Amino acid sequence: MCPLTGHIFEDPVTLETGQTYERVAIMEWFSKGNKTCPVTGKTLEYQTVPFTNSILKRLIDSWKSKHSRSMLSSASRPMGSPREHEYKAEAAVFILEQLLTVFGREENTANAKHLLALGGLQFLIQRFRYGNLDEKTRVAALLSTCIEADPSCRNHVARHVDKEGVLELLHCKEVKSRSNAVFLLFDLICLNRRKDVRFFLSGLQKEVIVSSMHILLLFLQSCSLEQKPSVAVLLLHLDLLVDQQKYSIYREEAVDTITSALDTSLFDEKARETCCRALLIMGARISLSGTVITQDYILQKAGFYNRPELDVISQPELDVLEYNATNILTDTEEEEAVEDWLIRLSTSLVSDGKKSFLDSFSQCLSCGHREMTKVCLITMVWFSSSLASLPESEFQLSAFSVLISKLKENLENSEWVEHKILAATSLLNFTKIPG
């Protein structure tokens, strides 16, 4: 293990003193002006980072291949006396952290899936309830890793995780604890049923939610650009759950953050990716397996997936069928919950925030990037539909002229038929708004 990171080596490099470090860690050490070996303290003649220690890397890769599965199995089932059980549980969490978070993305995912197959999810949930603060912090990150590896376990975690424990981490002064809590909370609001999201959040006391929103606001102001859209969506969920007032500083900051993310998405690829995900999550159509299916749900309603020439059911159609089977077709109350969320969200996007969401959004509609344009068109469908469904619309059609012109451009000029359908659907919705 690297003496600087405390983690198993991924890319080991050996210095002239014979000490080995993780490449990224020793590069950071040198970047701070250090000219010595971190372990021996000896001044180095060369501060350049050498090539990978290929012999050590092969040994480590071989060891991981032989032992990772047996270690996962052992770590997920600690046994013995209460004291021994507690000791083994803490050690197991440490081992799982090594196996699920410090390797490459593919290996982390494979290990997480194997842990889930062994029934390790219940072990993590138990350790999150009974562990100390440090253990809870580690387990929160592991639960997020498991959800990323297999989104279908999200509902189980949301039903059984200790919510007070999540809030304990959120209110903690330790940056890592707070960060892990924020992103676990975000994972747990991405459920396939809007009723379940409301139930998960409403189980918390209003006073606790308000204090949590203040912490989220501070976190939002200090986190990275890539993280901001997700945190803003989480803040909106909490605010719209407990606060029906005309004005909210939390809602304003969240809307401004999403608007700024749209502006940044025009030139920053990473920001574009996270902004697109946040917009899709807001659309509230997620399958049980964790796939965001807002576009496919809209296209199916428009008849796009009912064409007779389609002999084989596509994966998007299967996802929509699964979503319908567990939500809309069997539960009118669920659809009402979705519509209520989208109406309040759409109203907030227009009314709250110092910056113009509509202006920024219109720029993204004509940015020329296929994925960004698609996500914006998807968003525009539920946005326009929600505003049009208000009994007495608070808005006049003229307020959306900047969007309507961009929708017409997509309808007339887009080379993708899905874009045309989404643009046409939005335009049809806007015709139902007075003026």
Short mmCIF file of C-alpha atoms in Angstrom, two decimals:
data_model
loop_
_atom_site.label_atom_id
_atom_site.label_comp_id
_atom_site.label_asym_id
_atom_site.label_seq_id
_atom_site.Cartn_x
_atom_site.Cartn_y
_atom_site.Cartn_z
CA MET A 1 0.00 0.00 0.00
CA CYS A 2 1.16 3.52 -0.76
CA PRO A 3 2.43 5.26 2.41
CA LEU A 4 0.96 8.56 1.19
CA THR A 5 -2.56 7.44 0.23
CA GLY A 6 -2.96 4.41 2.50
CA HIS A 7 -4.51 2.57 -0.47
CA ILE A 8 -3.45 -0.41 -2.54
CA PHE A 9 -1.22 0.60 -5.45
CA GLU A 10 -2.81 1.27 -8.81
CA ASP A 11 0.22 2.82 -10.55
CA PRO A 12 3.31 2.29 -8.32
CA VAL A 13 6.56 4.18 -8.97
CA THR A 14 9.82 3.56 -7.10
CA LEU A 15 12.17 6.45 -6.24
CA GLU A 16 15.96 6.33 -6.02
CA THR A 17 15.69 5.68 -2.25
CA GLY A 18 13.89 2.39 -2.98
CA GLN A 19 10.59 3.65 -1.58
CA THR A 20 7.45 3.13 -3.70
CA TYR A 21 4.51 5.54 -4.00
CA GLU A 22 1.33 5.95 -6.01
CA ARG A 23 2.19 8.06 -9.06
CA VAL A 24 -0.50 10.71 -8.47
CA ALA A 25 0.41 11.04 -4.79
CA ILE A 26 4.16 11.53 -5.31
CA MET A 27 3.52 13.98 -8.15
CA GLU A 28 1.36 16.04 -5.78
CA TRP A 29 4.17 15.83 -3.18
CA PHE A 30 6.68 17.23 -5.67
CA SER A 31 4.24 19.90 -6.90
CA LYS A 32 4.26 21.40 -3.39
CA GLY A 33 7.98 22.07 -3.64
CA ASN A 34 9.14 19.04 -1.66
CA LYS A 35 12.54 17.66 -2.72
CA THR A 36 12.81 14.78 -0.26
CA CYS A 37 11.57 11.20 -0.04
CA PRO A 38 8.41 11.29 2.15
CA VAL A 39 9.39 8.15 4.11
CA THR A 40 13.17 8.42 4.50
CA GLY A 41 13.43 12.21 4.48
CA LYS A 42 16.50 12.03 2.24
CA THR A 43 17.03 14.75 -0.34
CA LEU A 44 16.42 13.39 -3.83
CA GLU A 45 18.86 14.01 -6.63
CA TYR A 46 16.01 13.73 -9.14
CA GLN A 47 12.48 15.00 -8.63
CA THR A 48 11.15 13.50 -11.85
CA VAL A 49 8.62 10.70 -11.48
CA PRO A 50 9.99 7.41 -12.85
CA PHE A 51 8.21 4.87 -15.01
CA THR A 52 5.70 2.47 -13.48
CA ASN A 53 7.22 -0.32 -11.39
CA SER A 54 5.87 -2.97 -13.73
CA ILE A 55 7.07 -5.95 -11.66
CA LEU A 56 5.26 -4.72 -8.54
CA LYS A 57 2.17 -3.82 -10.57
CA ARG A 58 2.01 -7.35 -12.04
CA LEU A 59 2.35 -8.85 -8.55
CA ILE A 60 -0.45 -6.65 -7.20
CA ASP A 61 -2.74 -7.37 -10.16
CA SER A 62 -2.14 -11.10 -9.71
CA TRP A 63 -2.84 -10.86 -5.98
CA LYS A 64 -6.06 -8.93 -6.56
CA SER A 65 -7.25 -11.46 -9.09
CA LYS A 66 -6.67 -14.36 -6.68
CA HIS A 67 -7.89 -12.85 -3.44
CA SER A 68 -10.44 -10.11 -4.09
CA ARG A 69 -13.45 -12.44 -4.29
CA SER A 70 -12.54 -14.40 -1.16
CA MET A 71 -11.89 -11.14 0.70
CA LEU A 72 -15.26 -9.74 -0.41
CA SER A 73 -16.97 -12.89 0.80
CA SER A 74 -15.17 -12.83 4.13
CA ALA A 75 -15.60 -9.10 4.68
CA SER A 76 -19.33 -9.18 4.11
CA ARG A 77 -19.94 -11.89 6.73
CA PRO A 78 -18.08 -11.05 9.98
CA MET A 79 -18.75 -13.60 12.77
CA GLY A 80 -17.78 -14.40 16.36
CA SER A 81 -18.38 -12.88 19.79
CA PRO A 82 -19.84 -9.33 20.03
CA ARG A 83 -16.39 -7.80 20.58
CA GLU A 84 -14.82 -9.92 17.86
CA HIS A 85 -17.78 -9.19 15.61
CA GLU A 86 -17.30 -5.42 16.07
CA TYR A 87 -13.57 -5.69 15.40
CA LYS A 88 -14.10 -7.79 12.30
CA ALA A 89 -16.86 -5.48 11.08
CA GLU A 90 -14.59 -2.44 11.25
CA ALA A 91 -11.83 -4.35 9.48
CA ALA A 92 -14.31 -5.56 6.87
CA VAL A 93 -15.42 -2.02 6.08
CA PHE A 94 -11.79 -1.00 5.59
CA ILE A 95 -11.17 -3.96 3.25
CA LEU A 96 -14.34 -3.23 1.28
CA GLU A 97 -13.28 0.39 0.90
CA GLN A 98 -10.03 -0.82 -0.67
CA LEU A 99 -11.77 -3.25 -3.01
CA LEU A 100 -14.60 -0.97 -4.13
CA THR A 101 -13.06 2.48 -4.43
CA VAL A 102 -9.31 2.47 -5.14
CA PHE A 103 -9.05 0.50 -8.38
CA GLY A 104 -10.09 1.39 -11.90
CA ARG A 105 -13.76 2.06 -12.63
CA GLU A 106 -14.42 -1.35 -14.19
CA GLU A 107 -12.81 -3.29 -11.35
CA ASN A 108 -14.56 -1.21 -8.69
CA THR A 109 -17.88 -1.90 -10.39
CA ALA A 110 -17.18 -5.63 -10.73
CA ASN A 111 -16.26 -5.88 -7.04
CA ALA A 112 -19.37 -3.94 -6.02
CA LYS A 113 -21.59 -6.26 -8.05
CA HIS A 114 -19.92 -9.29 -6.50
CA LEU A 115 -20.47 -7.85 -3.02
CA LEU A 116 -24.16 -7.35 -3.81
CA ALA A 117 -24.41 -10.94 -5.07
CA LEU A 118 -22.96 -12.12 -1.75
CA GLY A 119 -25.63 -10.24 0.19
CA GLY A 120 -23.17 -7.61 1.40
CA LEU A 121 -25.63 -4.73 0.99
CA GLN A 122 -27.41 -5.64 4.23
CA PHE A 123 -24.06 -5.74 6.02
CA LEU A 124 -23.28 -2.19 4.84
CA ILE A 125 -26.70 -0.93 5.92
CA GLN A 126 -26.16 -2.44 9.37
CA ARG A 127 -22.70 -0.92 9.70
CA PHE A 128 -24.10 2.45 8.68
CA ARG A 129 -26.59 2.21 11.54
CA TYR A 130 -24.24 0.93 14.26
CA GLY A 131 -20.79 2.13 13.23
CA ASN A 132 -18.95 5.18 14.57
CA LEU A 133 -18.71 8.43 12.61
CA ASP A 134 -15.63 7.38 10.64
CA GLU A 135 -17.23 4.06 9.72
CA LYS A 136 -20.48 5.75 8.68
CA THR A 137 -18.45 8.07 6.43
CA ARG A 138 -16.76 5.13 4.72
CA VAL A 139 -19.98 3.14 4.39
CA ALA A 140 -21.86 6.10 2.85
CA ALA A 141 -19.33 6.14 -0.01
CA LEU A 142 -19.59 2.34 -0.37
CA LEU A 143 -23.39 2.51 -0.59
CA SER A 144 -23.08 5.11 -3.37
CA THR A 145 -20.62 2.83 -5.17
CA CYS A 146 -23.06 -0.10 -4.92
CA ILE A 147 -25.90 2.06 -6.27
CA GLU A 148 -23.72 3.17 -9.18
CA ALA A 149 -22.80 -0.45 -9.93
CA ASP A 150 -26.39 -1.71 -9.71
CA PRO A 151 -29.01 1.09 -9.58
CA SER A 152 -31.78 -1.43 -8.88
CA CYS A 153 -30.54 -1.66 -5.26
CA ARG A 154 -31.30 2.04 -4.74
CA ASN A 155 -34.86 1.40 -3.52
CA HIS A 156 -33.69 -1.15 -0.96
CA VAL A 157 -31.13 1.28 0.43
CA ALA A 158 -33.69 4.10 0.57
CA ARG A 159 -36.14 1.92 2.51
CA HIS A 160 -33.66 0.55 5.05
CA VAL A 161 -30.85 3.07 5.49
CA ASP A 162 -30.73 4.99 8.76
CA LYS A 163 -31.89 8.45 7.63
CA GLU A 164 -30.88 10.04 10.92
CA GLY A 165 -27.40 8.64 10.32
CA VAL A 166 -27.27 10.33 6.91
CA LEU A 167 -28.25 13.65 8.48
CA GLU A 168 -25.68 13.13 11.23
CA LEU A 169 -22.99 12.96 8.54
CA LEU A 170 -24.49 15.94 6.74
CA HIS A 171 -24.24 18.05 9.91
CA CYS A 172 -20.71 16.85 10.63
CA LYS A 173 -17.83 19.34 10.45
CA GLU A 174 -15.63 16.84 8.61
CA VAL A 175 -15.62 17.72 4.91
CA LYS A 176 -15.44 14.09 3.75
CA SER A 177 -18.35 13.04 5.97
CA ARG A 178 -20.52 15.89 4.73
CA SER A 179 -19.61 15.29 1.09
CA ASN A 180 -20.37 11.55 1.26
CA ALA A 181 -23.72 12.30 2.91
CA VAL A 182 -24.68 14.84 0.23
CA PHE A 183 -24.07 12.47 -2.65
CA LEU A 184 -25.69 9.50 -0.93
CA LEU A 185 -28.78 11.67 -0.38
CA PHE A 186 -28.75 12.61 -4.07
CA ASP A 187 -28.56 8.93 -5.03
CA LEU A 188 -31.53 8.19 -2.77
CA ILE A 189 -33.87 10.76 -4.32
CA CYS A 190 -33.40 9.23 -7.78
CA LEU A 191 -36.14 6.66 -7.16
CA ASN A 192 -38.52 5.31 -9.80
CA ARG A 193 -41.60 6.40 -7.85
CA ARG A 194 -42.17 10.04 -6.96
CA LYS A 195 -44.30 8.89 -4.01
CA ASP A 196 -41.29 7.01 -2.63
CA VAL A 197 -39.12 10.12 -2.93
CA ARG A 198 -41.71 12.14 -1.03
CA PHE A 199 -42.06 9.39 1.58
CA PHE A 200 -38.28 9.14 2.03
CA LEU A 201 -37.89 12.88 2.60
CA SER A 202 -41.09 13.46 4.55
CA GLY A 203 -39.92 10.98 7.18
CA LEU A 204 -37.59 13.73 8.39
CA GLN A 205 -38.72 16.47 10.77
CA LYS A 206 -39.29 19.86 9.13
CA GLU A 207 -36.83 21.58 11.47
CA VAL A 208 -34.16 19.04 10.56
CA ILE A 209 -34.81 19.51 6.84
CA VAL A 210 -34.52 23.30 7.15
CA SER A 211 -31.19 23.05 9.00
CA SER A 212 -30.04 20.50 6.39
CA MET A 213 -30.93 22.93 3.60
CA HIS A 214 -28.71 25.56 5.19
CA ILE A 215 -25.81 23.10 5.23
CA LEU A 216 -26.53 22.14 1.61
CA LEU A 217 -26.55 25.82 0.66
CA LEU A 218 -23.07 26.26 2.15
CA PHE A 219 -21.90 23.05 0.46
CA LEU A 220 -23.35 24.23 -2.86
CA GLN A 221 -21.39 27.47 -2.67
CA SER A 222 -18.08 25.69 -2.09
CA CYS A 223 -18.28 22.48 -4.16
CA SER A 224 -16.80 21.99 -7.63
CA LEU A 225 -18.53 23.07 -10.85
CA GLU A 226 -19.19 19.43 -11.76
CA GLN A 227 -20.92 18.77 -8.43
CA LYS A 228 -23.09 21.89 -8.32
CA PRO A 229 -26.03 20.73 -10.53
CA SER A 230 -26.60 17.56 -8.46
CA VAL A 231 -26.44 19.47 -5.17
CA ALA A 232 -28.83 22.11 -6.55
CA VAL A 233 -31.36 19.42 -7.52
CA LEU A 234 -31.14 17.91 -4.03
CA LEU A 235 -31.65 21.35 -2.47
CA LEU A 236 -34.72 21.93 -4.66
CA HIS A 237 -36.21 18.62 -3.54
CA LEU A 238 -35.92 19.56 0.11
CA ASP A 239 -37.11 23.14 -0.38
CA LEU A 240 -40.17 22.25 -2.45
CA LEU A 241 -41.09 19.57 0.09
CA VAL A 242 -41.32 21.87 3.11
CA ASP A 243 -41.60 25.43 1.83
CA GLN A 244 -44.59 26.70 -0.11
CA GLN A 245 -43.73 30.37 0.36
CA LYS A 246 -43.38 32.79 -2.53
CA TYR A 247 -39.71 33.37 -1.77
CA SER A 248 -36.95 31.06 -0.55
CA ILE A 249 -33.23 31.80 -0.50
CA TYR A 250 -32.53 28.09 -0.94
CA ARG A 251 -34.74 27.81 -4.01
CA GLU A 252 -33.27 30.99 -5.46
CA GLU A 253 -29.71 29.75 -5.03
CA ALA A 254 -30.58 26.34 -6.50
CA VAL A 255 -32.22 27.87 -9.58
CA ASP A 256 -29.33 30.28 -10.06
CA THR A 257 -26.89 27.37 -9.84
CA ILE A 258 -28.77 25.39 -12.50
CA THR A 259 -28.88 28.49 -14.70
CA SER A 260 -25.13 29.03 -14.29
CA ALA A 261 -24.55 25.35 -15.06
CA LEU A 262 -26.43 25.80 -18.34
CA ASP A 263 -24.16 28.72 -19.24
CA THR A 264 -21.03 26.73 -18.35
CA SER A 265 -22.28 23.73 -20.35
CA LEU A 266 -21.85 25.71 -23.56
CA PHE A 267 -18.06 25.39 -23.33
CA ASP A 268 -17.23 22.86 -20.56
CA GLU A 269 -17.73 19.16 -21.36
CA LYS A 270 -17.69 17.91 -17.76
CA ALA A 271 -20.14 20.57 -16.66
CA ARG A 272 -22.35 19.67 -19.63
CA GLU A 273 -22.46 16.02 -18.61
CA THR A 274 -23.45 16.69 -15.00
CA CYS A 275 -25.92 19.40 -16.02
CA CYS A 276 -27.63 17.01 -18.45
CA ARG A 277 -27.94 14.36 -15.74
CA ALA A 278 -29.43 16.87 -13.31
CA LEU A 279 -32.02 18.01 -15.86
CA LEU A 280 -33.00 14.41 -16.62
CA ILE A 281 -33.34 13.55 -12.93
CA MET A 282 -35.63 16.55 -12.46
CA GLY A 283 -37.93 15.08 -15.12
CA ALA A 284 -38.94 12.38 -12.58
CA ARG A 285 -39.21 9.42 -14.99
CA ILE A 286 -36.82 6.70 -13.79
CA SER A 287 -37.19 2.96 -14.29
CA LEU A 288 -36.85 0.44 -11.47
CA SER A 289 -33.43 -0.52 -12.84
CA GLY A 290 -32.27 3.10 -12.47
CA THR A 291 -32.46 4.20 -16.11
CA VAL A 292 -33.66 7.77 -16.72
CA ILE A 293 -36.42 7.27 -19.32
CA THR A 294 -38.01 10.71 -19.58
CA GLN A 295 -37.31 10.94 -23.32
CA ASP A 296 -38.56 7.44 -24.07
CA TYR A 297 -41.69 7.99 -21.99
CA ILE A 298 -42.47 11.15 -23.98
CA LEU A 299 -41.74 9.50 -27.32
CA GLN A 300 -43.98 6.56 -26.47
CA LYS A 301 -46.84 8.90 -25.57
CA ALA A 302 -46.30 10.62 -28.93
CA GLY A 303 -46.61 7.23 -30.69
CA PHE A 304 -43.00 7.03 -31.80
CA TYR A 305 -42.49 3.52 -30.36
CA ASN A 306 -45.74 2.15 -31.75
CA ARG A 307 -44.68 2.06 -35.38
CA PRO A 308 -45.71 -1.18 -37.13
CA GLU A 309 -42.33 -1.57 -38.83
CA LEU A 310 -40.66 -2.22 -35.47
CA ASP A 311 -40.54 -6.01 -35.20
CA VAL A 312 -38.33 -6.18 -32.11
CA ILE A 313 -38.96 -4.31 -28.87
CA SER A 314 -36.02 -2.01 -28.17
CA GLN A 315 -34.42 -1.48 -24.78
CA PRO A 316 -35.94 2.00 -24.37
CA GLU A 317 -39.38 0.49 -24.96
CA LEU A 318 -38.70 -2.22 -22.39
CA ASP A 319 -37.65 0.42 -19.87
CA VAL A 320 -40.85 2.38 -20.47
CA LEU A 321 -42.97 -0.77 -20.20
CA GLU A 322 -41.28 -1.55 -16.88
CA TYR A 323 -41.89 2.00 -15.68
CA ASN A 324 -45.54 1.86 -16.71
CA ALA A 325 -46.01 -1.50 -15.06
CA THR A 326 -44.73 -0.23 -11.70
CA ASN A 327 -46.13 3.30 -11.83
CA ILE A 328 -48.54 5.00 -14.20
CA LEU A 329 -50.82 2.24 -15.44
CA THR A 330 -51.51 0.92 -11.94
CA ASP A 331 -51.29 4.03 -9.81
CA THR A 332 -53.09 7.28 -10.59
CA GLU A 333 -51.82 8.72 -7.32
CA GLU A 334 -48.25 8.24 -8.50
CA GLU A 335 -48.91 10.17 -11.69
CA GLU A 336 -50.51 12.96 -9.69
CA ALA A 337 -47.40 13.08 -7.48
CA VAL A 338 -45.20 13.40 -10.58
CA GLU A 339 -47.37 16.16 -12.05
CA ASP A 340 -47.42 18.06 -8.74
CA TRP A 341 -43.61 17.91 -8.53
CA LEU A 342 -43.14 19.08 -12.12
CA ILE A 343 -45.60 21.95 -11.76
CA ARG A 344 -43.93 23.29 -8.62
CA LEU A 345 -40.48 22.78 -10.15
CA SER A 346 -41.38 24.49 -13.45
CA THR A 347 -42.92 27.44 -11.62
CA SER A 348 -39.77 27.79 -9.54
CA LEU A 349 -37.51 27.76 -12.59
CA VAL A 350 -39.42 30.69 -14.05
CA SER A 351 -40.15 32.69 -10.89
CA ASP A 352 -37.14 32.13 -8.64
CA GLY A 353 -33.53 33.05 -9.20
CA LYS A 354 -31.80 36.32 -10.01
CA LYS A 355 -30.55 35.09 -13.35
CA SER A 356 -32.76 34.38 -16.36
CA PHE A 357 -33.25 30.64 -16.62
CA LEU A 358 -35.19 31.10 -19.87
CA ASP A 359 -32.38 33.04 -21.58
CA SER A 360 -29.72 30.52 -20.58
CA PHE A 361 -31.92 27.60 -21.54
CA SER A 362 -32.63 29.08 -24.97
CA GLN A 363 -28.89 29.29 -25.65
CA CYS A 364 -28.50 25.59 -24.88
CA LEU A 365 -31.39 24.73 -27.21
CA SER A 366 -29.31 26.04 -30.11
CA CYS A 367 -25.82 25.10 -28.87
CA GLY A 368 -25.30 22.52 -31.64
CA HIS A 369 -24.30 19.74 -29.24
CA ARG A 370 -26.60 16.79 -29.91
CA GLU A 371 -26.86 15.39 -26.35
CA MET A 372 -27.27 18.80 -24.72
CA THR A 373 -29.93 19.82 -27.24
CA LYS A 374 -31.78 16.55 -26.72
CA VAL A 375 -31.81 16.89 -22.94
CA CYS A 376 -33.00 20.50 -23.20
CA LEU A 377 -35.82 19.47 -25.55
CA ILE A 378 -36.85 16.71 -23.12
CA THR A 379 -36.85 19.22 -20.29
CA MET A 380 -38.86 21.66 -22.38
CA VAL A 381 -41.65 19.09 -22.89
CA TRP A 382 -42.40 18.59 -19.17
CA PHE A 383 -41.69 22.25 -18.45
CA SER A 384 -44.21 23.50 -21.03
CA SER A 385 -46.74 20.80 -20.17
CA SER A 386 -46.60 21.68 -16.47
CA LEU A 387 -47.09 25.39 -17.03
CA ALA A 388 -49.92 24.77 -19.49
CA SER A 389 -51.72 22.57 -16.94
CA LEU A 390 -52.03 25.36 -14.36
CA PRO A 391 -55.76 26.17 -13.85
CA GLU A 392 -55.18 29.87 -14.26
CA SER A 393 -51.79 30.36 -15.78
CA GLU A 394 -49.63 32.90 -13.99
CA PHE A 395 -47.65 33.38 -17.18
CA GLN A 396 -48.38 34.82 -20.60
CA LEU A 397 -47.19 33.13 -23.78
CA SER A 398 -45.07 36.19 -24.65
CA ALA A 399 -42.80 35.41 -21.69
CA PHE A 400 -41.58 32.31 -23.52
CA SER A 401 -40.99 33.85 -26.95
CA VAL A 402 -37.22 33.32 -26.70
CA LEU A 403 -37.83 29.58 -26.19
CA ILE A 404 -40.52 29.26 -28.85
CA SER A 405 -38.25 30.64 -31.55
CA LYS A 406 -35.56 28.07 -30.66
CA LEU A 407 -38.12 25.26 -30.66
CA LYS A 408 -39.24 26.27 -34.15
CA GLU A 409 -35.62 26.17 -35.31
CA ASN A 410 -35.23 22.61 -33.99
CA LEU A 411 -38.50 21.55 -35.57
CA GLU A 412 -37.53 22.93 -38.96
CA ASN A 413 -33.79 22.25 -39.06
CA SER A 414 -32.93 19.31 -36.83
CA GLU A 415 -31.66 16.19 -38.61
CA TRP A 416 -32.93 13.89 -35.84
CA VAL A 417 -36.58 12.88 -35.85
CA GLU A 418 -36.65 12.51 -32.03
CA HIS A 419 -35.65 16.17 -31.71
CA LYS A 420 -38.45 17.17 -34.05
CA ILE A 421 -41.02 15.21 -32.03
CA LEU A 422 -39.86 16.74 -28.76
CA ALA A 423 -39.87 20.27 -30.23
CA ALA A 424 -43.32 19.79 -31.73
CA THR A 425 -44.71 18.45 -28.44
CA SER A 426 -43.37 21.47 -26.57
CA LEU A 427 -44.79 23.90 -29.11
CA LEU A 428 -48.18 22.20 -28.82
CA ASN A 429 -48.02 22.61 -25.03
CA PHE A 430 -47.22 26.31 -25.36
CA THR A 431 -50.34 26.86 -27.47
CA LYS A 432 -52.36 26.07 -24.32
CA ILE A 433 -50.87 29.03 -22.43
CA PRO A 434 -52.90 32.27 -22.81
CA GLY A 435 -51.63 35.14 -24.92
#
